[in-house]
């Protein structure tokens, strides 16, 4: 029982720390905190798809789609901020369902290839329609909340909280059982009456929504983006590696992975300005080979945290 | 240039480039067909070989095309080591792990190249790089022609090996029915090793070709992974024989879009996506089994 309580103490401490963090630190750490939270959202969103045995590269595309839709509806159609977010989410849901309808019946590898191609093509479209998207020059929007980082922090913390709630719901509801069954044996799961395509579509769409929200937040927070950044595999890769490192199929894993990797990345960025992404490659390889359950799995081996 | 000549030129350019695509894709197809392993780091071997080609020419004046046998052997061994150390541990671990592992290796190698060689585009000019031969007003780049010929020789060689030799028959047997092959005494471990060796070897030859007609930069390989995937998907995953016509379709359609669409060279980078999506949907009923 004592150990059982300790888990809640840690969670409570994490929540309090996340809440007071922007008020006790300076601008630089606030900025770092905001980006870390955004990556935590992305890592969780990638994990949503992974839970249904989907290796999705589409979150890169949805991140960019969210960024561009939100920025363009805000700039060109004069939508207020919340409506521009809503427009981005709506479009993402439509695209995710359409893409899912076409690809979700495919088995793992084919799905991965199709989503990779999807993201790459959105990049080409963003580059090739300069009249709409600004082409390679990208787009600029006014800064979020007049540059008040505390508010930005609260917004992204709110989005992360929403993602965490969804994730916990997925873990505690029938989704969890369906996902585990599909991961163990998709064939057996569907024979037993699990509608695998429907569950995949649900997890894929949820994944897309949170990637899109992260993207929409990102463009307003950084005030400017270009196609090569918004649709870059770099951001997609980072969130994927964070989930793998922290521990797949869990709520704490991707969030923990985001925090750990963002700290490492920030250190690496200073030491190796070009090619700091090498650490992501290394961690992905090492994580798959040696840490199949991620940091959360390691932590479970420590008795006092059980 | 008349309309007919323009059409002919676009067609020829497409055909000339498809040799590289076929070489890059046949390695992917072989690895997938035989080892049942999708190697997302395939293009990175191409990228490394392109740097090697540039290094050989600029430091020692060695022509990359003439060095093909040496480089192929070198990368064959590299492929075998790659199989033994990294691929084998995840072969039975499921698709998710395979994809993430090879994607990790791809990111690692891209950034290693970025750290070692910098992000700048590197080119070499072999004497025949800009030389062209003209027929009926259509230009054939000599370098591209040589490359296409070399690709044809290598692919025909591969098919001959697969069809006529004992090793080739073992490879096909393992590809079709791994358990049956094991029952009749074929060492599937050795077959996997050879298949991955050839796959990486072919990627290296394509990389050498890239160094002559294109350039080397850290991200160049990943493009070829994507295009190779498009070709492989269209040919049917693992189908080594379908690679040729699928490469021709990719090369020619890219070339036509580049010529005939306004601002077409930018759009031609998206055609592989349509091939992937089209290929997957058309083959939908078949692929769901794999």
Short mmCIF file of C-alpha atoms in Angstrom, two decimals, chain B residues 14-268:
data_model
loop_
_atom_site.label_atom_id
_atom_site.label_comp_id
_atom_site.label_asym_id
_atom_site.label_seq_id
_atom_site.Cartn_x
_atom_site.Cartn_y
_atom_site.Cartn_z
CA UNK B 14 12.76 9.51 -68.17
CA UNK B 15 14.11 6.24 -69.50
CA UNK B 16 17.71 7.22 -68.78
CA UNK B 17 17.00 8.02 -65.12
CA UNK B 18 14.95 4.90 -64.51
CA UNK B 19 18.07 2.71 -64.44
CA UNK B 20 19.13 4.20 -61.10
CA UNK B 21 15.62 3.80 -59.75
CA UNK B 22 15.56 0.17 -60.81
CA UNK B 23 18.89 -0.55 -59.14
CA UNK B 24 17.91 1.20 -55.91
CA UNK B 25 14.49 -0.43 -55.86
CA UNK B 26 15.62 -3.96 -56.73
CA UNK B 27 17.71 -4.03 -53.57
CA UNK B 28 14.70 -3.00 -51.50
CA UNK B 29 12.55 -5.56 -53.28
CA UNK B 30 15.09 -8.33 -52.76
CA UNK B 31 15.41 -7.57 -49.05
CA UNK B 32 11.65 -7.49 -48.68
CA UNK B 33 10.88 -10.45 -50.88
CA UNK B 34 13.45 -12.78 -49.38
CA UNK B 35 14.17 -11.59 -45.86
CA UNK B 36 10.66 -10.11 -45.34
CA UNK B 37 12.40 -7.05 -44.05
CA UNK B 38 11.63 -3.46 -45.01
CA UNK B 39 14.84 -1.49 -44.84
CA UNK B 40 14.08 2.20 -44.40
CA UNK B 41 17.84 2.84 -44.21
CA UNK B 42 18.33 1.49 -47.74
CA UNK B 43 18.82 4.94 -49.27
CA UNK B 44 21.47 5.83 -46.74
CA UNK B 45 23.78 3.18 -48.18
CA UNK B 46 23.26 4.90 -51.52
CA UNK B 47 24.17 8.22 -49.93
CA UNK B 48 27.33 6.80 -48.33
CA UNK B 49 28.40 5.28 -51.65
CA UNK B 50 27.83 8.60 -53.41
CA UNK B 51 30.23 10.24 -50.95
CA UNK B 52 32.68 7.40 -51.50
CA UNK B 53 32.45 7.91 -55.27
CA UNK B 54 33.19 11.60 -54.87
CA UNK B 55 36.07 10.86 -52.52
CA UNK B 56 37.60 8.28 -54.90
CA UNK B 57 37.43 10.64 -57.86
CA UNK B 58 38.53 13.84 -56.18
CA UNK B 59 41.35 12.25 -54.14
CA UNK B 60 42.68 9.53 -56.42
CA UNK B 61 41.17 10.38 -59.79
CA UNK B 62 39.47 6.97 -59.92
CA UNK B 63 36.40 6.81 -62.10
CA UNK B 64 33.41 5.78 -59.96
CA UNK B 65 31.89 3.60 -62.68
CA UNK B 66 35.12 1.64 -63.14
CA UNK B 67 35.31 1.13 -59.37
CA UNK B 68 31.91 -0.56 -59.32
CA UNK B 69 33.17 -4.13 -58.72
CA UNK B 70 35.35 -3.04 -55.79
CA UNK B 71 32.65 -0.90 -54.23
CA UNK B 72 30.02 -3.58 -54.75
CA UNK B 73 32.19 -6.13 -52.93
CA UNK B 74 32.88 -3.67 -50.12
CA UNK B 75 29.20 -2.87 -49.63
CA UNK B 76 28.23 -6.52 -49.98
CA UNK B 77 30.36 -7.18 -46.92
CA UNK B 78 28.88 -4.12 -45.20
CA UNK B 79 25.41 -5.47 -45.95
CA UNK B 80 26.34 -8.84 -44.48
CA UNK B 81 27.65 -7.17 -41.31
CA UNK B 82 24.51 -5.02 -41.19
CA UNK B 83 22.44 -8.19 -41.34
CA UNK B 84 24.41 -9.98 -38.63
CA UNK B 85 24.53 -7.10 -36.16
CA UNK B 86 21.33 -5.09 -36.56
CA UNK B 87 18.80 -6.83 -38.78
CA UNK B 88 18.87 -10.33 -37.31
CA UNK B 89 17.94 -9.32 -33.74
CA UNK B 90 14.69 -7.68 -34.90
CA UNK B 91 13.66 -10.10 -37.66
CA UNK B 92 11.32 -11.95 -35.35
CA UNK B 93 10.38 -8.91 -33.28
CA UNK B 94 7.57 -7.67 -35.50
CA UNK B 95 7.04 -4.97 -38.09
CA UNK B 96 6.84 -2.04 -35.71
CA UNK B 97 10.31 -2.75 -34.32
CA UNK B 98 11.79 -3.32 -37.78
CA UNK B 99 10.43 -0.06 -39.10
CA UNK B 100 11.55 1.95 -36.09
CA UNK B 101 14.99 0.35 -36.01
CA UNK B 102 15.77 0.92 -39.68
CA UNK B 103 14.31 4.41 -39.49
CA UNK B 104 16.62 5.06 -36.52
CA UNK B 105 19.62 3.84 -38.51
CA UNK B 106 18.55 6.08 -41.38
CA UNK B 107 18.43 9.17 -39.13
CA UNK B 108 21.73 8.19 -37.55
CA UNK B 109 23.53 7.85 -40.89
CA UNK B 110 22.02 11.06 -42.30
CA UNK B 111 23.24 13.06 -39.35
CA UNK B 112 26.57 11.28 -39.25
CA UNK B 113 27.08 12.40 -42.85
CA UNK B 114 25.98 15.90 -41.88
CA UNK B 115 28.56 16.01 -39.09
CA UNK B 116 31.37 14.45 -41.15
CA UNK B 117 30.83 16.11 -44.53
CA UNK B 118 28.65 19.14 -43.78
CA UNK B 119 25.35 20.02 -45.41
CA UNK B 120 26.78 21.34 -48.66
CA UNK B 121 26.04 19.61 -51.95
CA UNK B 122 29.12 17.94 -53.40
CA UNK B 123 29.66 17.17 -57.04
CA UNK B 124 32.48 15.90 -59.22
CA UNK B 125 32.93 16.40 -62.91
CA UNK B 126 34.11 13.26 -64.59
CA UNK B 127 35.32 14.03 -68.13
CA UNK B 128 32.13 12.70 -69.75
CA UNK B 129 29.70 14.39 -67.37
CA UNK B 130 28.59 17.08 -69.78
CA UNK B 131 29.26 15.15 -72.99
CA UNK B 132 26.19 14.32 -75.09
CA UNK B 133 25.35 12.31 -78.17
CA UNK B 134 22.55 13.58 -80.44
CA UNK B 135 20.10 11.60 -82.54
CA UNK B 136 17.31 13.35 -84.46
CA UNK B 137 17.77 16.40 -82.29
CA UNK B 138 17.37 14.44 -79.08
CA UNK B 139 20.29 14.59 -76.65
CA UNK B 140 21.55 11.51 -74.87
CA UNK B 141 23.86 12.39 -71.98
CA UNK B 142 26.83 10.03 -72.28
CA UNK B 143 27.12 9.62 -68.52
CA UNK B 144 23.43 8.79 -68.20
CA UNK B 145 23.63 6.38 -71.12
CA UNK B 146 26.58 4.55 -69.53
CA UNK B 147 24.70 4.38 -66.27
CA UNK B 148 21.61 2.94 -67.89
CA UNK B 149 23.73 0.32 -69.63
CA UNK B 150 25.46 -0.62 -66.39
CA UNK B 151 22.08 -0.88 -64.63
CA UNK B 152 20.77 -3.17 -67.36
CA UNK B 153 23.87 -5.36 -67.15
CA UNK B 154 23.58 -5.64 -63.38
CA UNK B 155 19.85 -6.34 -63.36
CA UNK B 156 20.14 -8.95 -66.11
CA UNK B 157 23.00 -10.44 -64.11
CA UNK B 158 20.82 -10.57 -61.01
CA UNK B 159 18.00 -12.28 -62.86
CA UNK B 160 20.38 -14.80 -64.37
CA UNK B 161 21.76 -15.56 -60.92
CA UNK B 162 18.26 -15.92 -59.50
CA UNK B 163 17.11 -18.16 -62.34
CA UNK B 164 20.08 -20.31 -63.17
CA UNK B 165 22.41 -20.75 -60.23
CA UNK B 166 22.12 -22.87 -57.14
CA UNK B 167 22.36 -19.81 -54.90
CA UNK B 168 19.63 -18.11 -56.91
CA UNK B 169 17.34 -21.10 -56.63
CA UNK B 170 17.93 -21.19 -52.87
CA UNK B 171 17.08 -17.49 -52.65
CA UNK B 172 13.84 -18.00 -54.56
CA UNK B 173 12.97 -21.05 -52.50
CA UNK B 174 13.40 -19.20 -49.21
CA UNK B 175 11.42 -16.28 -50.59
CA UNK B 176 8.50 -18.49 -51.60
CA UNK B 177 8.37 -20.91 -48.72
CA UNK B 178 10.91 -20.42 -45.90
CA UNK B 179 9.85 -23.52 -43.98
CA UNK B 180 9.80 -25.73 -47.03
CA UNK B 181 13.24 -24.47 -47.98
CA UNK B 182 14.55 -25.24 -44.50
CA UNK B 183 13.07 -28.76 -44.73
CA UNK B 184 15.00 -29.55 -47.90
CA UNK B 185 18.20 -28.39 -46.27
CA UNK B 186 18.64 -24.82 -47.46
CA UNK B 187 20.51 -22.67 -44.94
CA UNK B 188 18.12 -19.73 -44.73
CA UNK B 189 20.58 -17.73 -42.60
CA UNK B 190 23.11 -17.79 -45.43
CA UNK B 191 20.42 -16.87 -47.96
CA UNK B 192 19.29 -13.90 -45.88
CA UNK B 193 22.87 -12.74 -45.58
CA UNK B 194 23.49 -13.00 -49.31
CA UNK B 195 20.20 -11.27 -50.17
CA UNK B 196 20.92 -8.33 -47.90
CA UNK B 197 24.49 -8.22 -49.16
CA UNK B 198 23.29 -7.94 -52.76
CA UNK B 199 20.66 -5.36 -51.77
CA UNK B 200 23.22 -3.11 -50.11
CA UNK B 201 25.70 -3.78 -52.92
CA UNK B 202 23.19 -2.64 -55.54
CA UNK B 203 22.41 0.43 -53.48
CA UNK B 204 26.13 1.26 -53.47
CA UNK B 205 26.35 0.99 -57.27
CA UNK B 206 23.36 3.30 -57.58
CA UNK B 207 25.18 5.66 -55.19
CA UNK B 208 28.27 5.64 -57.39
CA UNK B 209 26.05 6.58 -60.33
CA UNK B 210 24.52 9.38 -58.30
CA UNK B 211 27.96 10.83 -57.66
CA UNK B 212 28.51 11.09 -61.42
CA UNK B 213 25.24 12.53 -62.72
CA UNK B 214 23.77 14.05 -59.59
CA UNK B 215 25.37 14.99 -56.30
CA UNK B 216 25.99 13.84 -52.76
CA UNK B 217 24.38 15.43 -49.73
CA UNK B 218 23.18 13.91 -46.44
CA UNK B 219 19.49 13.78 -47.42
CA UNK B 220 19.91 12.44 -50.95
CA UNK B 221 19.49 8.84 -49.88
CA UNK B 222 16.16 9.23 -48.17
CA UNK B 223 14.62 10.48 -51.40
CA UNK B 224 15.71 7.30 -53.05
CA UNK B 225 14.25 5.24 -50.24
CA UNK B 226 10.91 6.93 -50.90
CA UNK B 227 11.12 6.53 -54.66
CA UNK B 228 12.37 2.98 -54.28
CA UNK B 229 9.37 2.27 -52.06
CA UNK B 230 7.06 3.69 -54.71
CA UNK B 231 8.60 1.42 -57.34
CA UNK B 232 8.53 -1.60 -55.06
CA UNK B 233 4.91 -1.01 -54.05
CA UNK B 234 3.86 -0.62 -57.65
CA UNK B 235 5.74 -3.75 -58.71
CA UNK B 236 4.19 -5.61 -55.81
CA UNK B 237 6.17 -5.78 -52.59
CA UNK B 238 9.03 -8.20 -52.92
CA UNK B 239 8.56 -8.73 -56.65
CA UNK B 240 12.06 -8.26 -58.06
CA UNK B 241 10.96 -8.75 -61.65
CA UNK B 242 8.28 -6.06 -61.67
CA UNK B 243 10.82 -3.46 -60.61
CA UNK B 244 11.94 -2.67 -64.17
CA UNK B 245 8.63 -1.53 -65.62
CA UNK B 246 7.65 0.25 -62.40
CA UNK B 247 10.96 2.19 -62.51
CA UNK B 248 10.30 3.10 -66.13
CA UNK B 249 6.85 4.40 -65.22
CA UNK B 250 8.26 6.47 -62.34
CA UNK B 251 11.14 7.88 -64.39
CA UNK B 252 9.03 8.71 -67.44
CA UNK B 253 6.11 10.22 -65.53
CA UNK B 254 8.49 12.38 -63.48
CA UNK B 255 10.12 13.55 -66.66
CA UNK B 256 6.82 14.36 -68.41
CA UNK B 257 5.42 16.22 -65.43
CA UNK B 258 8.66 18.20 -65.22
CA UNK B 259 8.40 19.19 -68.87
CA UNK B 260 4.68 19.71 -69.45
CA UNK B 261 3.25 21.00 -66.17
CA UNK B 262 3.76 24.67 -65.22
CA UNK B 263 6.37 24.71 -62.45
CA UNK B 264 6.47 20.99 -63.06
CA UNK B 265 9.86 20.05 -61.58
CA UNK B 266 8.46 20.82 -58.13
CA UNK B 267 5.37 18.69 -58.70
CA UNK B 268 7.32 15.76 -60.10
#
